Amino acid sequence: MVVRTENESWFSRMKNAIIGVFIGILMIPGSVIVLGWNEYRTIHRTQGLQQGAELVETVSDPNSVNSSLNESLVHLTAQANTEEQLQDDEFAVQAQAIQMRRNVEMYQWVEKTKTRKKKKLGGGEERVTEYSYVKKWEDGREDSDSFEEKAGHENPPQKFTDQSFVAEHVTVGAYELNDVLVSQIIQWEKLPWDAEKLENVDSELKDQILLSGNHVYWSETGQPDPENPNIGDQRIQFEVVNPTQVSLVAQQVGNSFDAYTVPNGEQIQQLYVGEFTAEKMFERFQQENIVLAWVLRVIGLVVCCVGFFLIMSPLAVFSDIIPFLGSMTRGLAFFVAALLGVCVSATTIAVAWIAVRPLIGIPLLIVAIGSIYMVYRLFSKAKSSNSNPASGPNDDIPYVPMAN
């Protein structure tokens, strides 16, 4: 394990906090832009899918091309198939499949870091970073040149890399899928290996590989040992997408498909593995649209809150002169940043929705106004407590004149 210690003075922390202010100033309008765009995208997509659901027509017989539906938005369910043999020449692997991929892992050094802050005896803080190294099977190659401790942790170059193979002609009944729809067939299955499959491998390579389970192991030093691999050893596995039942919604163009543009400008072109009616597919489209909308809302809210916290962070650093006061200020800054983030995010979302969905937009606006009021009351209370100093211990004792 390697440990690196960096002194972190109060001045350096204040400098970083001031830099954070400028970052926070950029993050807040950035979050507003993301939130506003997301609401526009969500509303637009929702309306487009509603239009598409009204226009879609189901192909009753996928085994014959219905020319009357040309240029229309169509739905069909059929078996996706291909006659092509996909082949990996390096390992002489063949499969009649829609897609095939080679997954390669290398046994290598992986650097792990753990950073923590530590109070110094003389005051101030220092940043302690611990570096540890483990041997693991990992995709790709870890860049050992960037390791803190390079000596003894070198990773060699990769002999083999991931590869993908896709059939050029994939059909559903009498129709042919385009590349976009083929890429959406993602039902991957492991391709079984056996000794017979390795017979056609190049003789030089054959001496360096070993079949174990569903993996082929390779070692530059000779016969690999899966139980005790060397740094640089690789293990390879193949996966395929076999012919399968699919459902799709897209524009029919001759005997193929393309993206369909509904009246509001949204494009629809989607395929799912399995049997789905047109109604079920559009329900799923709407669900995916809602999930994406909420993911982006959460991201926008978090970015906005972090932006406000960074703007207030110099106050927390300044208060660190008195240790317990710094912790209290940091907690208060976090609370206020969260409230302000909710205010700005809810207001942005409400304004975007209020014109289209008042029943959703108005409650959001009420939440935003409530959050703003809470922030206002919080600051008003803090201001009044500062302007009215606390009464002294003898303020409540009545004045009694002394006799001469």
XYZ file of C-alpha atoms in Angstrom:
404
model
C 0.000 0.000 0.000
C 1.212 3.507 -0.862
C 0.149 6.509 1.253
C 0.410 10.095 0.038
C -0.221 12.998 2.413
C -1.028 16.530 1.247
C -1.205 19.443 3.670
C -4.417 21.394 3.218
C -4.134 24.833 4.832
C -7.071 27.087 5.622
C -5.986 29.438 2.831
C -5.864 26.667 0.230
C -9.342 25.496 1.276
C -10.658 29.053 1.018
C -9.084 29.374 -2.412
C -10.784 26.155 -3.535
C -14.082 27.360 -2.048
C -13.894 30.642 -3.988
C -13.217 28.693 -7.196
C -16.246 26.579 -6.278
C -18.375 29.747 -6.175
C -17.728 30.379 -9.864
C -18.456 26.733 -10.670
C -21.702 26.961 -8.684
C -22.718 30.124 -10.561
C -22.415 28.126 -13.804
C -24.134 25.030 -12.438
C -27.385 26.760 -11.424
C -28.318 28.195 -14.861
C -27.036 24.965 -16.393
C -29.473 22.967 -14.278
C -32.307 25.343 -15.241
C -31.520 24.805 -18.923
C -31.464 21.011 -18.485
C -34.710 21.027 -16.495
C -36.474 23.328 -18.951
C -35.299 21.335 -21.953
C -36.298 18.071 -20.272
C -39.853 19.292 -19.622
C -40.174 20.491 -23.208
C -38.817 17.148 -24.432
C -41.151 15.180 -22.164
C -44.268 17.119 -23.192
C -43.326 17.017 -26.872
C -42.586 13.287 -26.761
C -45.816 12.543 -24.889
C -47.887 14.395 -27.466
C -45.999 12.761 -30.341
C -46.584 9.269 -28.956
C -50.281 10.037 -28.527
C -50.437 11.058 -32.196
C -48.517 7.941 -33.206
C -50.893 5.676 -31.259
C -53.786 7.099 -33.276
C -52.000 6.645 -36.629
C -50.374 3.202 -36.281
C -51.712 0.285 -38.329
C -50.932 -3.366 -37.645
C -49.610 -5.544 -40.492
C -51.921 -8.556 -40.434
C -49.687 -10.831 -42.529
C -45.938 -10.122 -42.141
C -45.131 -12.833 -44.712
C -46.252 -10.602 -47.594
C -45.458 -6.922 -48.160
C -48.608 -4.794 -48.008
C -47.938 -2.001 -50.509
C -51.032 -0.072 -49.378
C -49.254 0.638 -46.077
C -46.160 2.116 -47.736
C -44.987 5.321 -45.969
C -47.400 4.567 -43.088
C -46.616 4.006 -39.416
C -46.946 0.246 -38.994
C -46.748 -2.331 -36.258
C -45.897 -5.977 -36.765
C -44.837 -9.043 -34.834
C -42.791 -11.798 -36.478
C -39.664 -13.940 -36.230
C -36.430 -12.033 -36.838
C -34.188 -14.325 -38.863
C -31.027 -14.462 -40.924
C -29.254 -16.959 -43.167
C -25.797 -15.478 -42.598
C -22.910 -17.154 -40.807
C -21.002 -14.725 -38.601
C -17.335 -15.611 -38.151
C -14.421 -14.567 -35.968
C -11.344 -15.439 -38.033
C -8.863 -15.263 -35.135
C -10.641 -18.019 -33.203
C -12.365 -19.674 -36.171
C -15.739 -19.304 -34.437
C -18.869 -19.452 -36.588
C -22.548 -18.989 -35.747
C -25.723 -18.426 -37.711
C -26.847 -15.448 -35.700
C -28.183 -11.911 -35.964
C -25.304 -10.561 -33.880
C -22.177 -12.019 -32.320
C -19.608 -10.459 -30.036
C -16.282 -11.452 -28.539
C -15.853 -10.423 -24.889
C -12.246 -10.242 -23.713
C -10.971 -9.840 -20.148
C -7.360 -9.505 -19.046
C -5.839 -10.527 -15.730
C -4.140 -7.331 -14.618
C -3.198 -4.923 -11.882
C -5.972 -2.589 -10.733
C -5.292 0.493 -8.624
C -7.708 1.356 -5.810
C -7.679 4.705 -4.034
C -9.135 5.848 -0.752
C -8.979 9.509 0.268
C -9.792 10.940 3.675
C -9.189 14.151 5.591
C -7.210 14.079 8.803
C -6.870 16.732 11.511
C -3.293 17.812 12.190
C -2.006 18.130 15.748
C -0.947 21.723 15.226
C -4.249 22.686 13.654
C -5.491 22.534 10.096
C -6.171 19.500 7.960
C -4.271 17.226 5.646
C -5.528 15.023 2.842
C -4.412 11.399 3.069
C -4.700 9.214 -0.022
C -4.036 5.480 0.184
C -3.210 3.481 -2.962
C -3.571 -0.282 -3.011
C -3.126 -2.766 -5.865
C -4.998 -5.975 -6.622
C -4.922 -8.509 -9.437
C -8.284 -8.923 -11.184
C -9.960 -10.035 -14.387
C -11.090 -6.779 -16.011
C -12.500 -5.660 -19.359
C -10.058 -3.600 -21.375
C -6.678 -2.614 -19.981
C -5.876 -0.489 -16.954
C -3.288 2.169 -17.820
C -0.523 1.217 -15.391
C 1.562 4.205 -16.528
C -0.836 6.432 -14.573
C -0.502 4.405 -11.351
C 0.935 6.131 -8.303
C 3.359 3.210 -7.872
C 4.316 1.926 -11.317
C 7.167 -0.389 -10.358
C 5.951 -3.944 -9.992
C 2.460 -3.112 -11.276
C 2.968 -2.973 -15.053
C 0.139 -4.202 -17.282
C 1.233 -5.522 -20.703
C -0.564 -4.601 -23.945
C -3.669 -6.601 -24.874
C -3.229 -9.396 -27.391
C -6.957 -9.617 -28.156
C -9.715 -7.013 -27.910
C -13.519 -7.008 -27.951
C -15.065 -7.512 -31.381
C -18.642 -7.243 -32.724
C -20.185 -8.916 -35.761
C -23.619 -8.076 -37.220
C -25.539 -9.808 -40.002
C -26.105 -7.597 -43.049
C -29.527 -9.040 -43.873
C -32.057 -9.703 -41.112
C -35.678 -10.330 -42.035
C -39.037 -10.339 -40.290
C -41.368 -12.268 -42.552
C -41.208 -10.638 -45.983
C -39.617 -7.463 -44.619
C -35.968 -6.577 -44.025
C -34.809 -4.765 -40.893
C -32.596 -1.709 -41.144
C -29.425 -1.313 -39.050
C -31.169 0.678 -36.295
C -33.777 -1.998 -35.678
C -31.208 -4.805 -35.843
C -29.130 -3.063 -33.154
C -32.193 -3.081 -30.872
C -32.355 -6.892 -30.837
C -30.268 -7.330 -27.699
C -31.240 -10.731 -26.346
C -27.707 -12.025 -25.825
C -26.961 -15.691 -25.156
C -23.637 -17.384 -24.463
C -22.201 -19.332 -27.363
C -21.181 -22.797 -26.098
C -17.559 -23.807 -26.632
C -16.236 -27.279 -27.192
C -12.893 -28.778 -28.185
C -14.107 -29.303 -31.763
C -14.530 -25.552 -32.229
C -10.828 -25.055 -31.461
C -9.569 -27.496 -34.095
C -9.445 -24.822 -36.797
C -7.545 -22.305 -34.683
C -4.102 -21.335 -35.960
C -1.503 -23.856 -34.732
C 0.674 -21.206 -33.052
C -2.308 -19.863 -31.155
C -3.564 -23.342 -30.297
C -0.480 -23.962 -28.112
C -1.320 -20.902 -26.018
C -5.022 -21.480 -25.337
C -7.034 -23.718 -23.089
C -10.767 -24.411 -22.998
C -12.249 -24.273 -19.497
C -15.995 -24.034 -18.912
C -17.422 -21.528 -21.344
C -14.189 -19.539 -21.654
C -11.029 -19.877 -23.699
C -7.924 -18.831 -21.762
C -4.822 -17.464 -23.475
C -1.344 -16.972 -22.045
C 1.743 -15.636 -23.787
C 3.970 -17.792 -21.616
C 2.473 -21.057 -22.856
C -0.326 -23.265 -21.599
C -2.564 -21.061 -19.389
C -3.657 -22.025 -15.898
C -7.180 -20.689 -15.117
C -6.662 -21.305 -11.389
C -3.353 -19.431 -11.220
C -3.301 -16.883 -14.056
C -0.365 -14.620 -14.826
C -0.551 -10.872 -15.357
C -1.432 -10.368 -19.032
C -3.378 -13.637 -19.415
C -6.707 -13.248 -21.189
C -10.001 -15.087 -21.195
C -12.418 -14.945 -24.092
C -16.123 -15.641 -24.307
C -18.539 -15.365 -27.231
C -22.188 -14.288 -27.128
C -24.797 -14.338 -29.886
C -28.250 -13.004 -30.641
C -30.149 -15.912 -32.142
C -33.252 -15.630 -34.352
C -36.128 -14.615 -32.105
C -39.651 -13.209 -32.036
C -39.779 -9.402 -32.214
C -42.335 -6.596 -32.342
C -41.702 -3.233 -33.961
C -43.276 0.119 -34.750
C -41.774 2.117 -37.613
C -42.495 3.593 -41.017
C -42.854 1.038 -43.812
C -40.627 1.956 -46.759
C -41.056 -0.647 -49.492
C -40.061 -3.928 -47.878
C -38.027 -2.254 -45.124
C -38.441 0.361 -42.412
C -37.374 3.835 -41.343
C -38.167 6.371 -38.626
C -41.702 7.785 -38.876
C -42.231 11.492 -38.191
C -45.566 12.242 -36.521
C -47.303 15.640 -37.051
C -45.585 17.334 -34.086
C -42.140 16.336 -35.410
C -41.334 13.436 -33.061
C -39.786 10.354 -34.683
C -40.842 6.808 -33.883
C -38.795 3.717 -34.696
C -38.532 1.040 -32.037
C -38.186 -2.729 -31.740
C -38.626 -4.979 -28.700
C -37.857 -8.651 -28.308
C -41.114 -10.562 -27.735
C -44.746 -10.291 -28.784
C -46.405 -6.947 -28.079
C -49.562 -5.408 -29.472
C -49.371 -1.877 -30.838
C -51.219 -0.639 -27.742
C -48.729 -2.325 -25.385
C -45.785 -0.938 -27.331
C -47.034 2.632 -27.056
C -47.695 2.123 -23.344
C -44.082 1.048 -23.001
C -42.910 4.080 -25.029
C -44.757 6.356 -22.598
C -43.311 4.554 -19.562
C -39.773 4.936 -20.904
C -40.448 8.611 -21.569
C -41.607 9.109 -17.962
C -38.602 7.252 -16.514
C -36.163 9.356 -18.578
C -37.989 12.525 -17.528
C -37.614 11.690 -13.819
C -33.968 10.700 -14.188
C -33.189 14.076 -15.776
C -35.273 15.892 -13.151
C -33.291 14.303 -10.344
C -30.015 15.123 -12.101
C -31.125 18.732 -12.616
C -32.203 19.061 -8.971
C -28.927 17.620 -7.652
C -26.841 19.893 -9.901
C -28.864 22.911 -8.764
C -28.474 22.058 -5.049
C -24.739 21.446 -5.434
C -24.421 24.778 -7.255
C -26.022 26.684 -4.356
C -23.909 24.770 -1.826
C -20.704 25.669 -3.674
C -21.722 29.332 -3.680
C -22.149 29.232 0.114
C -19.086 27.061 0.809
C -16.712 30.010 1.558
C -18.902 30.798 4.601
C -18.337 27.277 5.921
C -14.590 27.462 5.328
C -14.394 30.884 6.975
C -16.296 29.512 9.984
C -13.776 26.670 10.314
C -11.666 29.097 12.349
C -13.870 27.879 15.191
C -14.151 24.074 14.562
C -17.697 23.411 15.807
C -18.969 26.607 14.133
C -17.654 25.401 10.761
C -19.586 22.139 11.042
C -22.782 23.983 11.997
C -22.391 26.459 9.146
C -21.763 23.658 6.678
C -24.915 21.852 7.813
C -26.968 25.049 7.555
C -25.526 25.763 4.096
C -26.489 22.262 2.971
C -30.061 22.751 4.231
C -30.438 26.171 2.582
C -28.881 24.884 -0.666
C -31.382 22.016 -0.729
C -34.289 24.432 -0.199
C -33.057 26.823 -2.879
C -32.467 23.919 -5.252
C -36.039 22.703 -4.726
C -37.319 26.272 -5.249
C -35.529 26.796 -8.538
C -36.126 23.264 -9.873
C -39.818 23.135 -8.942
C -40.403 26.621 -10.375
C -38.696 25.694 -13.642
C -40.707 22.475 -13.972
C -43.959 24.198 -12.959
C -43.583 27.011 -15.475
C -42.875 24.464 -18.221
C -45.945 22.384 -17.358
C -48.441 25.026 -16.320
C -49.364 25.962 -19.902
C -49.939 22.348 -20.949
C -50.862 20.451 -17.772
C -52.216 22.965 -15.194
C -53.233 20.186 -12.780
C -49.561 19.204 -12.524
C -47.952 22.612 -12.965
C -49.988 24.526 -10.362
C -49.209 22.142 -7.422
C -45.529 22.260 -8.371
C -45.650 26.050 -8.344
C -47.262 25.950 -4.885
C -44.399 23.717 -3.663
C -41.880 26.159 -5.119
C -43.565 29.153 -3.457
C -43.709 27.267 -0.146
C -39.984 26.511 -0.357
C -39.183 30.156 -1.130
C -41.273 31.241 1.871
C -39.376 28.786 4.121
C -36.042 30.217 2.972
C -37.331 33.761 3.535
C -38.521 32.933 7.073
C -35.225 31.227 7.857
C -33.177 34.254 6.835
C -35.587 36.678 8.537
C -35.327 34.758 11.804
C -31.529 34.656 11.592
C -31.400 38.394 10.855
C -33.705 39.330 13.727
C -31.728 37.197 16.210
C -28.505 38.938 15.162
C -29.999 42.442 15.418
C -31.498 41.821 18.903
C -28.699 40.683 21.268
C -29.664 38.239 23.945
C -30.735 39.671 27.286
C -28.220 39.648 30.086
C -28.678 37.450 33.129
C -29.834 40.407 35.318
C -32.282 42.003 32.852
C -35.324 40.591 34.662
C -34.261 41.850 38.171
C -36.281 44.947 39.137
C -34.456 48.135 39.997
C -34.556 48.974 43.665
C -33.186 52.360 44.718
C -30.762 52.222 47.610
C -31.486 54.235 50.711
C -29.046 56.897 51.754
